[in-house]
Amino acid sequence: QVQLVESGGGLVQAGGSLRLSCAASGSTSSINTMGWYRQAPGKQRELVAHITSGGSTNYSDSVKGRFTISRDNAKTTVYLQMTSLKSEDTDVYYCTSYGLKGVFWGRGTQVTISS
């Protein structure tokens, strides 16, 4: 089992920045990839970014150039640095992990952008 806990969400003005963190615990050695998804009420959860154990990254077109995903040296914490935030970025953001034990999700952290 893998447990994921997100933090860093909150309210920020349009054009501002936030950094989200996700701490993994449990069977962390089984994790190959960690990433972030987001979901608004009534909409499907969508990929934001992911990072592999080898350091390769992938971003959705809507956040490319504005968001940066990174990890710590132990590969147990993943970050999402968000800049130039827009009202469209208002969502619940979920951390996810992929690996030998399967797919796991955090409970989510709310990000709200004011205009």
PDB file of C-alpha atoms in Angstrom:
ATOM      1  CA  GLN A   1       0.000   0.000   0.000  1.00  0.00           C
ATOM      2  CA  VAL A   2       0.986   3.593  -0.674  1.00  0.00           C
ATOM      3  CA  GLN A   3      -0.447   6.575   1.158  1.00  0.00           C
ATOM      4  CA  LEU A   4      -0.348  10.033  -0.421  1.00  0.00           C
ATOM      5  CA  VAL A   5      -0.988  13.311   1.390  1.00  0.00           C
ATOM      6  CA  GLU A   6      -1.239  16.613  -0.472  1.00  0.00           C
ATOM      7  CA  SER A   7      -0.597  20.025   1.025  1.00  0.00           C
ATOM      8  CA  GLY A   8      -0.072  23.612  -0.067  1.00  0.00           C
ATOM      9  CA  GLY A   9      -3.449  24.414  -1.551  1.00  0.00           C
ATOM     10  CA  GLY A  10      -5.240  27.637  -0.811  1.00  0.00           C
ATOM     11  CA  LEU A  11      -6.532  30.908  -2.183  1.00  0.00           C
ATOM     12  CA  VAL A  12      -4.325  33.022  -4.430  1.00  0.00           C
ATOM     13  CA  GLN A  13      -4.889  35.994  -6.702  1.00  0.00           C
ATOM     14  CA  ALA A  14      -4.766  35.585 -10.468  1.00  0.00           C
ATOM     15  CA  GLY A  15      -1.208  35.935 -11.698  1.00  0.00           C
ATOM     16  CA  GLY A  16       0.196  34.623  -8.444  1.00  0.00           C
ATOM     17  CA  SER A  17       1.851  31.341  -7.576  1.00  0.00           C
ATOM     18  CA  LEU A  18       1.492  28.320  -5.302  1.00  0.00           C
ATOM     19  CA  ARG A  19       3.557  25.231  -4.617  1.00  0.00           C
ATOM     20  CA  LEU A  20       1.779  21.967  -3.909  1.00  0.00           C
ATOM     21  CA  SER A  21       3.492  19.101  -2.108  1.00  0.00           C
ATOM     22  CA  CYS A  22       2.675  15.401  -1.986  1.00  0.00           C
ATOM     23  CA  ALA A  23       4.304  13.122   0.571  1.00  0.00           C
ATOM     24  CA  ALA A  24       4.251   9.373  -0.052  1.00  0.00           C
ATOM     25  CA  SER A  25       4.484   6.755   2.672  1.00  0.00           C
ATOM     26  CA  GLY A  26       4.097   3.003   2.952  1.00  0.00           C
ATOM     27  CA  SER A  27       5.566   0.892   0.149  1.00  0.00           C
ATOM     28  CA  THR A  28       7.355   3.804  -1.489  1.00  0.00           C
ATOM     29  CA  SER A  29      10.036   1.613  -3.082  1.00  0.00           C
ATOM     30  CA  SER A  30       7.359   0.226  -5.401  1.00  0.00           C
ATOM     31  CA  ILE A  31       6.615   3.626  -6.979  1.00  0.00           C
ATOM     32  CA  ASN A  32       7.715   4.226 -10.579  1.00  0.00           C
ATOM     33  CA  THR A  33       5.888   7.447 -11.368  1.00  0.00           C
ATOM     34  CA  MET A  34       4.192  10.230  -9.433  1.00  0.00           C
ATOM     35  CA  GLY A  35       1.951  12.925 -10.780  1.00  0.00           C
ATOM     36  CA  TRP A  36      -0.811  15.439 -10.357  1.00  0.00           C
ATOM     37  CA  TYR A  37      -4.386  15.502 -11.631  1.00  0.00           C
ATOM     38  CA  ARG A  38      -7.095  18.091 -11.089  1.00  0.00           C
ATOM     39  CA  GLN A  39     -10.883  18.014 -11.062  1.00  0.00           C
ATOM     40  CA  ALA A  40     -13.626  20.631 -11.002  1.00  0.00           C
ATOM     41  CA  PRO A  41     -17.210  19.888  -9.913  1.00  0.00           C
ATOM     42  CA  GLY A  42     -19.116  18.037 -12.617  1.00  0.00           C
ATOM     43  CA  LYS A  43     -16.007  17.446 -14.732  1.00  0.00           C
ATOM     44  CA  GLN A  44     -13.670  14.509 -15.251  1.00  0.00           C
ATOM     45  CA  ARG A  45     -10.343  14.329 -13.508  1.00  0.00           C
ATOM     46  CA  GLU A  46      -7.593  15.454 -15.894  1.00  0.00           C
ATOM     47  CA  LEU A  47      -3.842  14.992 -16.007  1.00  0.00           C
ATOM     48  CA  VAL A  48      -1.734  17.992 -15.027  1.00  0.00           C
ATOM     49  CA  ALA A  49       1.790  16.545 -14.960  1.00  0.00           C
ATOM     50  CA  HIS A  50       3.791  13.464 -14.035  1.00  0.00           C
ATOM     51  CA  ILE A  51       7.407  12.581 -13.371  1.00  0.00           C
ATOM     52  CA  THR A  52       9.020   9.146 -13.725  1.00  0.00           C
ATOM     53  CA  SER A  53      11.645   7.517 -11.549  1.00  0.00           C
ATOM     54  CA  GLY A  54      14.167   8.431 -14.257  1.00  0.00           C
ATOM     55  CA  GLY A  55      13.226  12.103 -14.080  1.00  0.00           C
ATOM     56  CA  SER A  56      11.240  12.361 -17.308  1.00  0.00           C
ATOM     57  CA  THR A  57       8.338  14.809 -17.118  1.00  0.00           C
ATOM     58  CA  ASN A  58       5.118  15.315 -19.014  1.00  0.00           C
ATOM     59  CA  TYR A  59       2.652  18.222 -18.889  1.00  0.00           C
ATOM     60  CA  SER A  60      -0.793  18.925 -20.221  1.00  0.00           C
ATOM     61  CA  ASP A  61      -0.898  21.666 -22.841  1.00  0.00           C
ATOM     62  CA  SER A  62      -2.963  23.913 -20.567  1.00  0.00           C
ATOM     63  CA  VAL A  63      -0.196  24.177 -17.950  1.00  0.00           C
ATOM     64  CA  LYS A  64       2.945  23.787 -20.054  1.00  0.00           C
ATOM     65  CA  GLY A  65       5.295  26.705 -19.449  1.00  0.00           C
ATOM     66  CA  ARG A  66       3.521  27.729 -16.237  1.00  0.00           C
ATOM     67  CA  PHE A  67       3.730  24.665 -13.971  1.00  0.00           C
ATOM     68  CA  THR A  68       6.793  22.642 -13.008  1.00  0.00           C
ATOM     69  CA  ILE A  69       6.777  19.185 -11.443  1.00  0.00           C
ATOM     70  CA  SER A  70       9.741  18.005  -9.376  1.00  0.00           C
ATOM     71  CA  ARG A  71      10.689  15.475  -6.701  1.00  0.00           C
ATOM     72  CA  ASP A  72      13.054  15.117  -3.781  1.00  0.00           C
ATOM     73  CA  ASN A  73      16.160  12.910  -3.847  1.00  0.00           C
ATOM     74  CA  ALA A  74      14.410  10.055  -2.052  1.00  0.00           C
ATOM     75  CA  LYS A  75      11.602  10.168  -4.648  1.00  0.00           C
ATOM     76  CA  THR A  76       9.015  10.118  -1.880  1.00  0.00           C
ATOM     77  CA  THR A  77       7.843  13.713  -2.229  1.00  0.00           C
ATOM     78  CA  VAL A  78       6.639  15.366  -5.408  1.00  0.00           C
ATOM     79  CA  TYR A  79       6.014  19.078  -5.906  1.00  0.00           C
ATOM     80  CA  LEU A  80       3.984  21.134  -8.325  1.00  0.00           C
ATOM     81  CA  GLN A  81       5.194  24.717  -8.677  1.00  0.00           C
ATOM     82  CA  MET A  82       2.374  26.740 -10.209  1.00  0.00           C
ATOM     83  CA  THR A  83       2.959  30.235 -11.593  1.00  0.00           C
ATOM     84  CA  SER A  84       0.942  32.732 -13.628  1.00  0.00           C
ATOM     85  CA  LEU A  85      -2.201  31.238 -12.166  1.00  0.00           C
ATOM     86  CA  LYS A  86      -5.527  31.778 -13.900  1.00  0.00           C
ATOM     87  CA  SER A  87      -9.113  31.442 -12.735  1.00  0.00           C
ATOM     88  CA  GLU A  88      -9.339  28.329 -14.923  1.00  0.00           C
ATOM     89  CA  ASP A  89      -6.805  26.652 -12.615  1.00  0.00           C
ATOM     90  CA  THR A  90      -9.356  26.587  -9.778  1.00  0.00           C
ATOM     91  CA  ASP A  91      -9.782  22.889  -8.997  1.00  0.00           C
ATOM     92  CA  VAL A  92      -9.149  20.184  -6.460  1.00  0.00           C
ATOM     93  CA  TYR A  93      -5.655  18.865  -7.145  1.00  0.00           C
ATOM     94  CA  TYR A  94      -4.910  15.182  -6.540  1.00  0.00           C
ATOM     95  CA  CYS A  95      -1.574  13.458  -6.157  1.00  0.00           C
ATOM     96  CA  THR A  96      -1.170  10.004  -7.705  1.00  0.00           C
ATOM     97  CA  SER A  97       1.463   7.278  -7.812  1.00  0.00           C
ATOM     98  CA  TYR A  98       2.028   4.341 -10.174  1.00  0.00           C
ATOM     99  CA  GLY A  99       4.133   1.256  -9.523  1.00  0.00           C
ATOM    100  CA  LEU A 100       4.335  -2.397  -8.653  1.00  0.00           C
ATOM    101  CA  LYS A 101       1.570  -2.090  -6.053  1.00  0.00           C
ATOM    102  CA  GLY A 102      -0.810  -0.392  -8.473  1.00  0.00           C
ATOM    103  CA  VAL A 103      -2.294   3.090  -8.653  1.00  0.00           C
ATOM    104  CA  PHE A 104      -2.938   5.204  -5.567  1.00  0.00           C
ATOM    105  CA  TRP A 105      -4.541   8.580  -4.979  1.00  0.00           C
ATOM    106  CA  GLY A 106      -4.373  11.287  -2.364  1.00  0.00           C
ATOM    107  CA  ARG A 107      -7.502  12.896  -0.953  1.00  0.00           C
ATOM    108  CA  GLY A 108      -6.931  16.175  -2.810  1.00  0.00           C
ATOM    109  CA  THR A 109      -6.155  19.783  -1.951  1.00  0.00           C
ATOM    110  CA  GLN A 110      -8.259  22.761  -3.013  1.00  0.00           C
ATOM    111  CA  VAL A 111      -6.718  25.489  -5.161  1.00  0.00           C
ATOM    112  CA  THR A 112      -8.830  28.609  -5.673  1.00  0.00           C
ATOM    113  CA  ILE A 113      -7.781  31.523  -7.876  1.00  0.00           C
ATOM    114  CA  SER A 114      -9.465  34.866  -7.293  1.00  0.00           C
ATOM    115  CA  SER A 115      -9.849  37.482 -10.007  1.00  0.00           C
TER     116      SER A 115
END
